PDB file of C-alpha atoms in Angstrom:
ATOM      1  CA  UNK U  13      35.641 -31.376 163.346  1.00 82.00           C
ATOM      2  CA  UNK U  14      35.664 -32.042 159.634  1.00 93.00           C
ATOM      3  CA  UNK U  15      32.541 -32.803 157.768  1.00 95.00           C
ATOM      4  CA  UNK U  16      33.248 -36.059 156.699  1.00 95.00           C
ATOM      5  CA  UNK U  17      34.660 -36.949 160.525  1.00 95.00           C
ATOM      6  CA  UNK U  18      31.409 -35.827 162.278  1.00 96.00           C
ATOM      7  CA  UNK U  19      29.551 -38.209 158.851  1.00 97.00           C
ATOM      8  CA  UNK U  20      31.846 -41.097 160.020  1.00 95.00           C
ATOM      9  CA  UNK U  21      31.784 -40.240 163.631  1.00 94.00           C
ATOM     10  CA  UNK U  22      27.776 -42.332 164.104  1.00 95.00           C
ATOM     11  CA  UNK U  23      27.570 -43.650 160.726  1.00 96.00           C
ATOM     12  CA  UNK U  24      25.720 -47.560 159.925  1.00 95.00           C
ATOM     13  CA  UNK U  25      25.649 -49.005 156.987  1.00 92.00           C
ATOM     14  CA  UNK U  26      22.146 -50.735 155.633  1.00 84.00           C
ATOM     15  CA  UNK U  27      21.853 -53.132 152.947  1.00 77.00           C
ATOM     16  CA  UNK U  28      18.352 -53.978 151.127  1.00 70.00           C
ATOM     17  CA  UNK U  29      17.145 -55.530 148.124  1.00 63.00           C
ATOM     18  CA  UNK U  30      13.658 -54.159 146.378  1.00 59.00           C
ATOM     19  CA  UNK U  31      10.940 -53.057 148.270  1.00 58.00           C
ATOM     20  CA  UNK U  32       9.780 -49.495 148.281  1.00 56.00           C
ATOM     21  CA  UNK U  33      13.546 -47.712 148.154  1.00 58.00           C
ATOM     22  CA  UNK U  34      14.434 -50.017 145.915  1.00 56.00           C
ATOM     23  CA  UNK U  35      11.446 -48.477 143.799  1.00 58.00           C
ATOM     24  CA  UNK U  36      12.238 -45.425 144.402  1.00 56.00           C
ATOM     25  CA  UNK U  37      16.034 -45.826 143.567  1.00 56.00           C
ATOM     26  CA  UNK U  38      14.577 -47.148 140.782  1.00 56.00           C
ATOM     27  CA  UNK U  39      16.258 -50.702 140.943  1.00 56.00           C
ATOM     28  CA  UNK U  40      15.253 -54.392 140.437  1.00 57.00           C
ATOM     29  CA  UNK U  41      14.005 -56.328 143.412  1.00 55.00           C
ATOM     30  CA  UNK U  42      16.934 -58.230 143.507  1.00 61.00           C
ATOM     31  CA  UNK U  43      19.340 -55.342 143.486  1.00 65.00           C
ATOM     32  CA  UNK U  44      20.830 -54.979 146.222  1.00 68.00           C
ATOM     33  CA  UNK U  45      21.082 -51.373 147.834  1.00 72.00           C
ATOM     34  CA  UNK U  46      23.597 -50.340 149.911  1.00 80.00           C
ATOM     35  CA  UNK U  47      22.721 -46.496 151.938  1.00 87.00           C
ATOM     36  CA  UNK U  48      23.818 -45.122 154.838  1.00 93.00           C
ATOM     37  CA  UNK U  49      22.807 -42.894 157.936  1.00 95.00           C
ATOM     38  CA  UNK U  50      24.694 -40.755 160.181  1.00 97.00           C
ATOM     39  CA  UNK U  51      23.739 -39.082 163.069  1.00 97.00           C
ATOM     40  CA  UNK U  52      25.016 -35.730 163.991  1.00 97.00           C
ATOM     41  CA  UNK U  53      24.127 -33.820 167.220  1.00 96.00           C
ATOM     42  CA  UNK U  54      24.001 -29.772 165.859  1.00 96.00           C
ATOM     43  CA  UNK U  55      21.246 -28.127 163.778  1.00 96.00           C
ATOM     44  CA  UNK U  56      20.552 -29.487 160.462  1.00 95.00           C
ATOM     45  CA  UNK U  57      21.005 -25.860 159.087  1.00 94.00           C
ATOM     46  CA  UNK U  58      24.394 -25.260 161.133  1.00 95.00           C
ATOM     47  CA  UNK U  59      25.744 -28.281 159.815  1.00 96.00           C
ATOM     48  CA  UNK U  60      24.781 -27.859 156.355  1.00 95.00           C
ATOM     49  CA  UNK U  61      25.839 -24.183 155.669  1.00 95.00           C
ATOM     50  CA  UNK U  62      29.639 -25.156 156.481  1.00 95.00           C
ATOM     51  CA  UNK U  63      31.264 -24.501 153.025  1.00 95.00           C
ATOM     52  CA  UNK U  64      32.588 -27.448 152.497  1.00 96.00           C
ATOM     53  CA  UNK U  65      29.546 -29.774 153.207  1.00 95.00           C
ATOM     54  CA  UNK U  66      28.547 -30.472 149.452  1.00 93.00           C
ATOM     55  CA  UNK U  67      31.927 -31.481 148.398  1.00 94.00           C
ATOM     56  CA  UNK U  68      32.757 -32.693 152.020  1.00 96.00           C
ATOM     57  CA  UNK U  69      29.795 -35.360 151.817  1.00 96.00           C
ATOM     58  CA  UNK U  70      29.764 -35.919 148.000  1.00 92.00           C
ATOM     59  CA  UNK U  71      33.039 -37.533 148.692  1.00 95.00           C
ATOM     60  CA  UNK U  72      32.117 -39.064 151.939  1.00 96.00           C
ATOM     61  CA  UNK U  73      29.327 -41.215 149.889  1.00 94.00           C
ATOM     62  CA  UNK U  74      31.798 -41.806 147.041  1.00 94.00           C
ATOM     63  CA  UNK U  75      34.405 -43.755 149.949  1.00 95.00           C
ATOM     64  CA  UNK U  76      31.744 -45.622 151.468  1.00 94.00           C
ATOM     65  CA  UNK U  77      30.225 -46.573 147.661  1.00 91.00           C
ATOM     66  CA  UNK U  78      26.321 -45.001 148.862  1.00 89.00           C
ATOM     67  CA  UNK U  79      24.102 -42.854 146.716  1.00 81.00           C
ATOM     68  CA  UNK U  80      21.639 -42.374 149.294  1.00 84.00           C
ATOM     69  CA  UNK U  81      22.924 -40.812 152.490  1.00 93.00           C
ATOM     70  CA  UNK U  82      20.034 -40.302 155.662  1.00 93.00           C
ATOM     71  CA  UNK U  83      21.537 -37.707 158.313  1.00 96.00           C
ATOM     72  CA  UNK U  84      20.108 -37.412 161.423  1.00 95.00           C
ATOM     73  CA  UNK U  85      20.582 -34.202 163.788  1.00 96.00           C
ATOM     74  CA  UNK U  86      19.376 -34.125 167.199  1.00 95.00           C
ATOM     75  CA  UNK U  87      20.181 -31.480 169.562  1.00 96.00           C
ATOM     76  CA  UNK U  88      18.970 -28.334 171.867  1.00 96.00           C
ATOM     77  CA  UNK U  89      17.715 -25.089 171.051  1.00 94.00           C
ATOM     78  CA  UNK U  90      18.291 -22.220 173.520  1.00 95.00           C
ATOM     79  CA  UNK U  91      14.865 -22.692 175.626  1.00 96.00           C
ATOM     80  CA  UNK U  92      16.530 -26.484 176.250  1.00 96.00           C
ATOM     81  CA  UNK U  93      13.883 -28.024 173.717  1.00 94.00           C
ATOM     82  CA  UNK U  94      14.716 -31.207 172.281  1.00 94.00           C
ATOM     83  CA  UNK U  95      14.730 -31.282 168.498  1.00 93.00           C
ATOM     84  CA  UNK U  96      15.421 -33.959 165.691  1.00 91.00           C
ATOM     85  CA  UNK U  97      15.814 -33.506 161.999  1.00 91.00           C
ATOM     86  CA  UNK U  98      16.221 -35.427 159.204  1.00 89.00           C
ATOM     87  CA  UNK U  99      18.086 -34.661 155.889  1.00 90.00           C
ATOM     88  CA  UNK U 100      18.286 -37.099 152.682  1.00 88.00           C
ATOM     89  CA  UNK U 101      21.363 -36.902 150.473  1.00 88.00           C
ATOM     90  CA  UNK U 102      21.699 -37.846 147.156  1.00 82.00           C
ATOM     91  CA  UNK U 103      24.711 -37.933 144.859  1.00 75.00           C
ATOM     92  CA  UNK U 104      22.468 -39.311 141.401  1.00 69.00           C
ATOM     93  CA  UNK U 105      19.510 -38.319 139.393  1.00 66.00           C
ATOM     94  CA  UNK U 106      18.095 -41.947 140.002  1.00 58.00           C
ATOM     95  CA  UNK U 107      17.269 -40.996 143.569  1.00 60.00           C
ATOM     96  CA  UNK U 108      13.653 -38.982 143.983  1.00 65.00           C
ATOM     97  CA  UNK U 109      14.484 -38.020 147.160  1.00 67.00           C
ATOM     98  CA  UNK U 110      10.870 -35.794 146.629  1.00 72.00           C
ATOM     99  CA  UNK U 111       9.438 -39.630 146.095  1.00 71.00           C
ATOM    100  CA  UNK U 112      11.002 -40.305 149.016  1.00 69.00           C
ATOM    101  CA  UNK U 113       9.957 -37.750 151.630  1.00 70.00           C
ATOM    102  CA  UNK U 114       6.610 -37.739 150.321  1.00 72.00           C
ATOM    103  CA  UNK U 115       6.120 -41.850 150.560  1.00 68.00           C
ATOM    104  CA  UNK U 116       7.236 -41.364 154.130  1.00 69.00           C
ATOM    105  CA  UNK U 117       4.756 -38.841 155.110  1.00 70.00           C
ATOM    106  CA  UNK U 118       2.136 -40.608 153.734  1.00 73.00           C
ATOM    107  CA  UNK U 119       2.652 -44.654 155.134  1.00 68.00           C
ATOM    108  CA  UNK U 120       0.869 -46.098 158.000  1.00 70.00           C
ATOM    109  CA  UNK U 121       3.988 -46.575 160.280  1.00 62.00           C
ATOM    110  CA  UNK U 122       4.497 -42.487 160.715  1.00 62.00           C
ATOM    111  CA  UNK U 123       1.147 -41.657 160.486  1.00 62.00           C
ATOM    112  CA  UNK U 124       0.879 -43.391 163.411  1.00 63.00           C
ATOM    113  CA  UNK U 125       3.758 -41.487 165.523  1.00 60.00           C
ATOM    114  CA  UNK U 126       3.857 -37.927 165.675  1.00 60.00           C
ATOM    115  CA  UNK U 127       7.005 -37.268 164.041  1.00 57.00           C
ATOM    116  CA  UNK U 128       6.143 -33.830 163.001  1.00 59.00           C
ATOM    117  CA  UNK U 129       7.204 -33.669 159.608  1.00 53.00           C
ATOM    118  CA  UNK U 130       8.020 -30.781 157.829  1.00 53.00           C
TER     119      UNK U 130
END
């Protein structure tokens, strides 16, 4: 399966205006912001080192108009342990996705769960 199927294959499409993405997509509150997440069920790292996923995915956010793409992974290791991973995409400068990471370690609502972050 092509990288921009599998992106397609679970993908939603969220629309916000302001709050703290907004702020960190650096845009007024009544901007609207448009992002998207898609869920894939592989390794993060498997998925990722295909050769084509920069380009594949660059062009994936340009069709559906994003400049912040959220992929999810979920899948089994070879013990049959559960794993999830997250990976933020951006296609512009105006995205901190370091902001980003580091306001979600750091707020009350995942402090609370034990996502293990890393």
């Amino acid at each position: 399966m092509s990288i921009t199927r599998a992106l397609h294959y679970d993908y939603k499409e969220f629309h916000c205006y302001g709050s703290v993405l907004g702020r960190i997509l650096k845009k007024k509150s009544r901007d609207e912001i448009k992002f998207g997440i898609s869920s894939i069920l592989m390794p993060g790292l498997d998925f990722m080192n295909n050769e084509t996923f920069y380009d594949s995915t660059r062009a994936f956010m340009k069709s559906e108009k994003i400049q912040f793409l959220g992929i999810m992974f979920a899948f089994y290791d070879d013990q049959e342990v559960f794993h999830r991973q997250l990976a933020f995409v951006s296609n512009t400068k105006s995205v901190s996705l370091r902001e980003l990471v580091g306001r979600l370690r750091t707020s009350r609502a995942y402090k609370s769960a034990d996502l293990q972050l890393k």
